[in-house]
Amino acid sequence: MPLTLVSSQRLFEGWQKRYRHQAQSTACDMTFSIYLPPQTAQGKKVPVLYWLSGLTCSDENFSTKAGAQRVAAELGMALVIPDTSPRGDAVADDAAYDLGQGAGFYLNATQEPWRAHFRMYDYIVRELPELIEAHFPVTEQRAISGHSMGGHGALTIGLKNPERYTSISAFSPICNPCSCPWGEKAFAAYLGEARQEWEQYDATLLLEKLGVALPIKISQGSEDSFLKEQLKPEALLAVAKRVEVEVDYQLCEGYDHSYYFISTYIEAHLRFHHQHLLAS
Ligand SMILES: N[C@@H](CCC(=O)N[C@@H](CS)C(=O)NCC(=O)O)C(=O)O
């Protein structure tokens, strides 16, 4: 599995790098970004935080806007930031921002024209960590976080694979995609009309079914324009209470859905993951 280096920059005594590689699960070239903290230059292996971005993003939004690298350098954590979907001329797409390229929803599509390439669940859970652990000085300790569609990805992937992650966190996650317009549209397209197929990718329904007790932290802006119609944290929190799973939920007064919000709270999320990675 060869990697092609796309770019490399020095940052907080570590390195921000971008790579391209041919992915088996998505059957196309994929690009990801990685921040390697200074400890790796001293030959030390470090744990990894996987960050899943939201609709319309690539691997570059978080790398350039969240400001996470300073604290990652201090804590000695690598940051791995994949793209949000397969891409390319041979990959199906849709004119809307919330379907197709840039909107992979971290699932394995079963429907035409999506199923050949839209297999982001397999890519994130298996293929990418295997690649990262084979090529970089990292341990097998992993944490997972994300924003909006990526918050949905972090929650569902973490809940379904608790043995693979120490902790889950999310900013403004789509908590109950089976019951919101973004989720209903994407799941109908990628998974078909049978709603029982959708349940395997819905954090609220998964928490109810699996009751996984991994540490979970969620931050949500009170002025997020998507909060009421799309994100539905109240559905997840009600289930968490019912199944007695503790969720560290913070409603952040006055913040919206943007990377200004993420950059304000990313330090708290990195320290949360670091504490659980240390204990693992
Ligand atoms: N109305 C927005 C919806 C998409 C959106 O807000 N995307 C969020 C994630 S759900 C994002 O992170 N955008 C990229 C950025 O802010 O850098 C658009 O059309 O771009």
Short mmCIF file of N, CA and C in Angstrom, two decimals, residues 144-273:
data_model
loop_
_atom_site.label_atom_id
_atom_site.label_comp_id
_atom_site.label_asym_id
_atom_site.label_seq_id
_atom_site.Cartn_x
_atom_site.Cartn_y
_atom_site.Cartn_z
N ILE A 144 -11.62 8.77 18.71
CA ILE A 144 -12.32 9.25 17.50
C ILE A 144 -13.21 10.43 17.84
N SER A 145 -13.18 11.41 16.94
CA SER A 145 -13.95 12.64 17.14
C SER A 145 -14.42 13.14 15.77
N GLY A 146 -15.36 14.09 15.78
CA GLY A 146 -15.80 14.64 14.51
C GLY A 146 -16.83 15.72 14.69
N HIS A 147 -17.22 16.31 13.57
CA HIS A 147 -18.12 17.47 13.57
C HIS A 147 -19.31 17.20 12.66
N SER A 148 -20.51 17.41 13.19
CA SER A 148 -21.74 17.36 12.40
C SER A 148 -21.91 15.98 11.74
N MET A 149 -21.84 15.88 10.40
CA MET A 149 -21.85 14.54 9.78
C MET A 149 -20.70 13.70 10.34
N GLY A 150 -19.57 14.34 10.62
CA GLY A 150 -18.43 13.61 11.19
C GLY A 150 -18.64 13.26 12.66
N GLY A 151 -19.47 14.05 13.35
CA GLY A 151 -19.84 13.70 14.72
C GLY A 151 -20.71 12.45 14.72
N HIS A 152 -21.62 12.40 13.75
CA HIS A 152 -22.41 11.17 13.54
C HIS A 152 -21.47 10.00 13.25
N GLY A 153 -20.47 10.23 12.40
CA GLY A 153 -19.51 9.16 12.07
C GLY A 153 -18.75 8.70 13.30
N ALA A 154 -18.26 9.66 14.10
CA ALA A 154 -17.48 9.30 15.29
C ALA A 154 -18.33 8.52 16.29
N LEU A 155 -19.56 8.97 16.50
CA LEU A 155 -20.43 8.29 17.47
C LEU A 155 -20.79 6.88 16.99
N THR A 156 -21.19 6.75 15.75
CA THR A 156 -21.65 5.43 15.28
C THR A 156 -20.46 4.45 15.18
N ILE A 157 -19.35 4.92 14.67
CA ILE A 157 -18.18 4.04 14.54
C ILE A 157 -17.64 3.66 15.92
N GLY A 158 -17.59 4.62 16.83
CA GLY A 158 -17.13 4.32 18.19
C GLY A 158 -18.05 3.36 18.92
N LEU A 159 -19.36 3.60 18.79
CA LEU A 159 -20.33 2.72 19.49
C LEU A 159 -20.29 1.30 18.94
N LYS A 160 -20.06 1.18 17.65
CA LYS A 160 -20.06 -0.17 17.04
C LYS A 160 -18.74 -0.90 17.19
N ASN A 161 -17.69 -0.15 17.55
CA ASN A 161 -16.36 -0.78 17.64
C ASN A 161 -15.66 -0.36 18.94
N PRO A 162 -16.28 -0.59 20.09
CA PRO A 162 -15.71 -0.04 21.34
C PRO A 162 -14.33 -0.61 21.66
N GLU A 163 -14.02 -1.78 21.14
CA GLU A 163 -12.71 -2.38 21.42
C GLU A 163 -11.60 -1.67 20.64
N ARG A 164 -11.97 -0.87 19.64
CA ARG A 164 -10.95 -0.23 18.80
C ARG A 164 -10.63 1.21 19.23
N TYR A 165 -11.46 1.77 20.14
CA TYR A 165 -11.27 3.18 20.53
C TYR A 165 -11.32 3.32 22.04
N THR A 166 -10.57 4.29 22.56
CA THR A 166 -10.62 4.53 24.02
C THR A 166 -11.73 5.50 24.38
N SER A 167 -12.10 6.38 23.46
CA SER A 167 -13.06 7.44 23.78
C SER A 167 -13.61 8.05 22.49
N ILE A 168 -14.81 8.64 22.64
CA ILE A 168 -15.50 9.24 21.48
C ILE A 168 -15.83 10.69 21.86
N SER A 169 -15.66 11.60 20.89
CA SER A 169 -16.20 12.93 21.14
C SER A 169 -16.78 13.50 19.85
N ALA A 170 -17.62 14.51 20.02
CA ALA A 170 -18.26 15.10 18.84
C ALA A 170 -18.62 16.55 19.09
N PHE A 171 -18.50 17.33 18.02
CA PHE A 171 -19.01 18.70 18.01
C PHE A 171 -20.27 18.69 17.15
N SER A 172 -21.35 19.24 17.67
CA SER A 172 -22.59 19.42 16.89
C SER A 172 -22.94 18.19 16.05
N PRO A 173 -22.96 16.99 16.64
CA PRO A 173 -23.19 15.80 15.83
C PRO A 173 -24.64 15.66 15.35
N ILE A 174 -24.81 15.01 14.21
CA ILE A 174 -26.15 14.59 13.77
C ILE A 174 -26.45 13.34 14.61
N CYS A 175 -27.28 13.50 15.62
CA CYS A 175 -27.44 12.44 16.63
C CYS A 175 -28.46 11.38 16.26
N ASN A 176 -29.41 11.75 15.42
CA ASN A 176 -30.53 10.83 15.15
C ASN A 176 -30.88 10.92 13.65
N PRO A 177 -29.93 10.50 12.78
CA PRO A 177 -30.12 10.75 11.34
C PRO A 177 -31.36 10.10 10.74
N CYS A 178 -31.89 9.04 11.38
CA CYS A 178 -33.12 8.42 10.87
C CYS A 178 -34.30 9.37 10.97
N SER A 179 -34.16 10.43 11.77
CA SER A 179 -35.28 11.36 12.01
C SER A 179 -34.91 12.80 11.73
N CYS A 180 -34.07 13.04 10.73
CA CYS A 180 -33.80 14.44 10.34
C CYS A 180 -33.59 14.50 8.84
N PRO A 181 -33.82 15.67 8.24
CA PRO A 181 -33.77 15.77 6.77
C PRO A 181 -32.43 15.35 6.15
N TRP A 182 -31.29 15.74 6.73
CA TRP A 182 -30.00 15.34 6.16
C TRP A 182 -29.88 13.81 6.14
N GLY A 183 -30.22 13.18 7.27
CA GLY A 183 -30.07 11.74 7.39
C GLY A 183 -31.06 10.99 6.50
N GLU A 184 -32.30 11.44 6.51
CA GLU A 184 -33.33 10.74 5.73
C GLU A 184 -32.98 10.77 4.24
N LYS A 185 -32.51 11.90 3.78
CA LYS A 185 -32.15 12.02 2.36
C LYS A 185 -30.96 11.11 2.01
N ALA A 186 -29.90 11.20 2.84
CA ALA A 186 -28.69 10.44 2.54
C ALA A 186 -28.92 8.93 2.71
N PHE A 187 -29.60 8.54 3.76
CA PHE A 187 -29.80 7.11 4.01
C PHE A 187 -30.70 6.48 2.94
N ALA A 188 -31.74 7.22 2.50
CA ALA A 188 -32.61 6.70 1.44
C ALA A 188 -31.79 6.48 0.17
N ALA A 189 -30.91 7.42 -0.15
CA ALA A 189 -30.10 7.30 -1.36
C ALA A 189 -29.06 6.18 -1.23
N TYR A 190 -28.33 6.15 -0.14
CA TYR A 190 -27.21 5.21 0.00
C TYR A 190 -27.65 3.81 0.42
N LEU A 191 -28.75 3.73 1.20
CA LEU A 191 -29.12 2.44 1.81
C LEU A 191 -30.47 1.92 1.33
N GLY A 192 -31.23 2.74 0.59
CA GLY A 192 -32.53 2.32 0.10
C GLY A 192 -33.64 2.72 1.06
N GLU A 193 -34.87 2.36 0.66
CA GLU A 193 -36.03 2.84 1.41
C GLU A 193 -36.32 2.04 2.68
N ALA A 194 -35.75 0.83 2.83
CA ALA A 194 -36.04 0.00 4.01
C ALA A 194 -35.39 0.61 5.25
N ARG A 195 -36.22 1.19 6.10
CA ARG A 195 -35.68 1.96 7.23
C ARG A 195 -34.91 1.12 8.24
N GLN A 196 -35.19 -0.18 8.29
CA GLN A 196 -34.43 -1.00 9.26
C GLN A 196 -32.94 -1.07 8.89
N GLU A 197 -32.63 -0.87 7.60
CA GLU A 197 -31.22 -0.82 7.17
C GLU A 197 -30.51 0.44 7.70
N TRP A 198 -31.28 1.46 7.98
CA TRP A 198 -30.70 2.73 8.42
C TRP A 198 -30.23 2.67 9.87
N GLU A 199 -30.87 1.81 10.64
CA GLU A 199 -30.68 1.84 12.11
C GLU A 199 -29.24 1.57 12.52
N GLN A 200 -28.51 0.79 11.72
CA GLN A 200 -27.11 0.46 12.04
C GLN A 200 -26.19 1.69 11.98
N TYR A 201 -26.72 2.80 11.42
CA TYR A 201 -25.91 4.02 11.32
C TYR A 201 -26.55 5.20 12.07
N ASP A 202 -27.31 4.92 13.09
CA ASP A 202 -27.97 5.99 13.85
C ASP A 202 -27.49 5.91 15.30
N ALA A 203 -26.77 6.94 15.75
CA ALA A 203 -26.14 6.91 17.08
C ALA A 203 -27.17 6.72 18.20
N THR A 204 -28.32 7.38 18.08
CA THR A 204 -29.33 7.27 19.13
C THR A 204 -29.86 5.85 19.21
N LEU A 205 -30.18 5.26 18.05
CA LEU A 205 -30.72 3.89 18.04
C LEU A 205 -29.64 2.88 18.44
N LEU A 206 -28.40 3.14 18.05
CA LEU A 206 -27.30 2.22 18.43
C LEU A 206 -27.05 2.26 19.94
N LEU A 207 -27.11 3.45 20.51
CA LEU A 207 -26.88 3.55 21.95
C LEU A 207 -27.97 2.79 22.70
N GLU A 208 -29.20 2.92 22.23
CA GLU A 208 -30.33 2.20 22.84
C GLU A 208 -30.10 0.69 22.75
N LYS A 209 -29.63 0.24 21.58
CA LYS A 209 -29.48 -1.20 21.34
C LYS A 209 -28.23 -1.76 22.03
N LEU A 210 -27.12 -1.01 21.95
CA LEU A 210 -25.83 -1.56 22.41
C LEU A 210 -25.47 -1.12 23.83
N GLY A 211 -25.96 0.05 24.24
CA GLY A 211 -25.67 0.57 25.58
C GLY A 211 -24.19 0.63 25.92
N VAL A 212 -23.38 0.95 24.92
CA VAL A 212 -21.92 0.95 25.11
C VAL A 212 -21.49 2.03 26.10
N ALA A 213 -20.61 1.70 27.01
CA ALA A 213 -20.20 2.65 28.04
C ALA A 213 -18.81 3.23 27.79
N LEU A 214 -18.46 3.51 26.53
CA LEU A 214 -17.21 4.23 26.25
C LEU A 214 -17.39 5.68 26.71
N PRO A 215 -16.32 6.33 27.18
CA PRO A 215 -16.46 7.75 27.51
C PRO A 215 -16.87 8.56 26.27
N ILE A 216 -17.93 9.37 26.43
CA ILE A 216 -18.44 10.16 25.30
C ILE A 216 -18.54 11.62 25.73
N LYS A 217 -17.97 12.51 24.91
CA LYS A 217 -18.06 13.95 25.17
C LYS A 217 -18.69 14.63 23.95
N ILE A 218 -19.68 15.47 24.19
CA ILE A 218 -20.33 16.20 23.09
C ILE A 218 -20.38 17.68 23.42
N SER A 219 -19.96 18.52 22.47
CA SER A 219 -20.12 19.97 22.62
C SER A 219 -21.05 20.46 21.51
N GLN A 220 -21.97 21.33 21.91
CA GLN A 220 -23.00 21.82 20.97
C GLN A 220 -23.20 23.32 21.17
N GLY A 221 -23.17 24.08 20.10
CA GLY A 221 -23.41 25.52 20.21
C GLY A 221 -24.91 25.81 20.31
N SER A 222 -25.27 26.75 21.20
CA SER A 222 -26.70 27.04 21.39
C SER A 222 -27.29 27.79 20.19
N GLU A 223 -26.43 28.52 19.44
CA GLU A 223 -26.93 29.30 18.29
C GLU A 223 -26.64 28.62 16.96
N ASP A 224 -26.48 27.33 16.99
CA ASP A 224 -26.24 26.54 15.78
C ASP A 224 -27.53 26.48 14.96
N SER A 225 -27.48 26.97 13.72
CA SER A 225 -28.71 27.05 12.93
C SER A 225 -29.26 25.67 12.55
N PHE A 226 -28.44 24.62 12.71
CA PHE A 226 -28.90 23.26 12.37
C PHE A 226 -29.40 22.49 13.59
N LEU A 227 -29.31 23.12 14.76
CA LEU A 227 -29.55 22.38 16.01
C LEU A 227 -30.93 21.71 16.06
N LYS A 228 -31.97 22.46 15.82
CA LYS A 228 -33.32 21.92 16.05
C LYS A 228 -33.74 20.94 14.96
N GLU A 229 -33.48 21.30 13.70
CA GLU A 229 -34.01 20.48 12.61
C GLU A 229 -33.15 19.26 12.31
N GLN A 230 -31.81 19.42 12.45
CA GLN A 230 -30.92 18.36 11.94
C GLN A 230 -30.17 17.57 13.02
N LEU A 231 -29.83 18.18 14.14
CA LEU A 231 -28.82 17.56 15.02
C LEU A 231 -29.42 16.72 16.15
N LYS A 232 -30.50 17.19 16.76
CA LYS A 232 -31.29 16.41 17.75
C LYS A 232 -30.49 15.79 18.89
N PRO A 233 -29.66 16.55 19.58
CA PRO A 233 -28.94 15.95 20.72
C PRO A 233 -29.88 15.46 21.81
N GLU A 234 -31.07 16.08 21.92
CA GLU A 234 -32.01 15.69 22.98
C GLU A 234 -32.44 14.23 22.82
N ALA A 235 -32.50 13.74 21.59
CA ALA A 235 -32.89 12.33 21.36
C ALA A 235 -31.82 11.40 21.93
N LEU A 236 -30.57 11.72 21.65
CA LEU A 236 -29.45 10.89 22.15
C LEU A 236 -29.37 10.95 23.68
N LEU A 237 -29.53 12.16 24.21
CA LEU A 237 -29.40 12.32 25.67
C LEU A 237 -30.52 11.59 26.41
N ALA A 238 -31.72 11.56 25.82
CA ALA A 238 -32.84 10.85 26.46
C ALA A 238 -32.55 9.36 26.51
N VAL A 239 -32.02 8.82 25.42
CA VAL A 239 -31.67 7.39 25.39
C VAL A 239 -30.52 7.10 26.36
N ALA A 240 -29.52 7.99 26.38
CA ALA A 240 -28.37 7.78 27.28
C ALA A 240 -28.86 7.68 28.73
N LYS A 241 -29.82 8.54 29.07
CA LYS A 241 -30.36 8.52 30.42
C LYS A 241 -31.08 7.19 30.68
N ARG A 242 -31.87 6.77 29.70
CA ARG A 242 -32.65 5.53 29.85
C ARG A 242 -31.75 4.31 30.02
N VAL A 243 -30.65 4.25 29.22
CA VAL A 243 -29.78 3.06 29.29
C VAL A 243 -28.62 3.27 30.29
N GLU A 244 -28.67 4.41 30.97
CA GLU A 244 -27.69 4.72 32.03
C GLU A 244 -26.24 4.75 31.51
N VAL A 245 -26.09 5.41 30.35
CA VAL A 245 -24.75 5.68 29.82
C VAL A 245 -24.48 7.17 30.04
N GLU A 246 -23.34 7.46 30.64
CA GLU A 246 -23.03 8.86 30.93
C GLU A 246 -22.47 9.55 29.69
N VAL A 247 -23.08 10.68 29.32
CA VAL A 247 -22.55 11.49 28.22
C VAL A 247 -22.18 12.85 28.79
N ASP A 248 -20.93 13.26 28.56
CA ASP A 248 -20.47 14.58 29.02
C ASP A 248 -20.92 15.59 27.95
N TYR A 249 -22.13 16.16 28.14
CA TYR A 249 -22.74 17.05 27.14
C TYR A 249 -22.63 18.49 27.60
N GLN A 250 -22.13 19.34 26.71
CA GLN A 250 -21.95 20.74 27.04
C GLN A 250 -22.66 21.60 26.00
N LEU A 251 -23.65 22.37 26.41
CA LEU A 251 -24.30 23.34 25.52
C LEU A 251 -23.55 24.65 25.66
N CYS A 252 -22.94 25.10 24.58
CA CYS A 252 -22.03 26.26 24.65
C CYS A 252 -22.78 27.50 24.17
N GLU A 253 -23.04 28.39 25.10
CA GLU A 253 -23.91 29.55 24.89
C GLU A 253 -23.36 30.48 23.81
N GLY A 254 -24.17 30.74 22.79
CA GLY A 254 -23.84 31.74 21.79
C GLY A 254 -23.04 31.23 20.59
N TYR A 255 -22.58 30.00 20.64
CA TYR A 255 -21.74 29.48 19.53
C TYR A 255 -22.60 28.89 18.42
N ASP A 256 -22.06 28.97 17.18
CA ASP A 256 -22.80 28.46 16.03
C ASP A 256 -22.20 27.13 15.56
N HIS A 257 -22.38 26.80 14.28
CA HIS A 257 -21.99 25.49 13.76
C HIS A 257 -20.57 25.49 13.16
N SER A 258 -19.90 26.64 13.23
CA SER A 258 -18.69 26.82 12.42
C SER A 258 -17.42 26.32 13.10
N TYR A 259 -16.32 26.45 12.36
CA TYR A 259 -15.00 26.12 12.93
C TYR A 259 -14.54 27.12 13.98
N TYR A 260 -15.19 28.31 14.07
CA TYR A 260 -14.87 29.21 15.19
C TYR A 260 -15.24 28.52 16.50
N PHE A 261 -16.38 27.83 16.49
CA PHE A 261 -16.82 27.06 17.67
C PHE A 261 -15.84 25.91 17.94
N ILE A 262 -15.50 25.16 16.91
CA ILE A 262 -14.60 24.01 17.09
C ILE A 262 -13.25 24.48 17.64
N SER A 263 -12.72 25.56 17.08
CA SER A 263 -11.38 25.99 17.51
C SER A 263 -11.39 26.46 18.97
N THR A 264 -12.57 26.90 19.46
CA THR A 264 -12.67 27.34 20.86
C THR A 264 -12.61 26.16 21.82
N TYR A 265 -13.21 25.04 21.42
CA TYR A 265 -13.36 23.90 22.35
C TYR A 265 -12.48 22.69 22.01
N ILE A 266 -11.70 22.77 20.96
CA ILE A 266 -10.93 21.58 20.56
C ILE A 266 -9.92 21.18 21.64
N GLU A 267 -9.37 22.16 22.34
CA GLU A 267 -8.39 21.84 23.38
C GLU A 267 -9.03 20.93 24.45
N ALA A 268 -10.25 21.28 24.87
CA ALA A 268 -10.93 20.46 25.89
C ALA A 268 -11.16 19.04 25.38
N HIS A 269 -11.48 18.91 24.07
CA HIS A 269 -11.69 17.57 23.52
C HIS A 269 -10.38 16.78 23.46
N LEU A 270 -9.30 17.44 23.07
CA LEU A 270 -8.01 16.73 23.00
C LEU A 270 -7.57 16.27 24.39
N ARG A 271 -7.78 17.11 25.39
CA ARG A 271 -7.38 16.72 26.76
C ARG A 271 -8.27 15.59 27.27
N PHE A 272 -9.54 15.60 26.93
CA PHE A 272 -10.46 14.50 27.29
C PHE A 272 -9.94 13.18 26.69
N HIS A 273 -9.61 13.20 25.41
CA HIS A 273 -9.12 11.96 24.78
C HIS A 273 -7.78 11.53 25.36
#
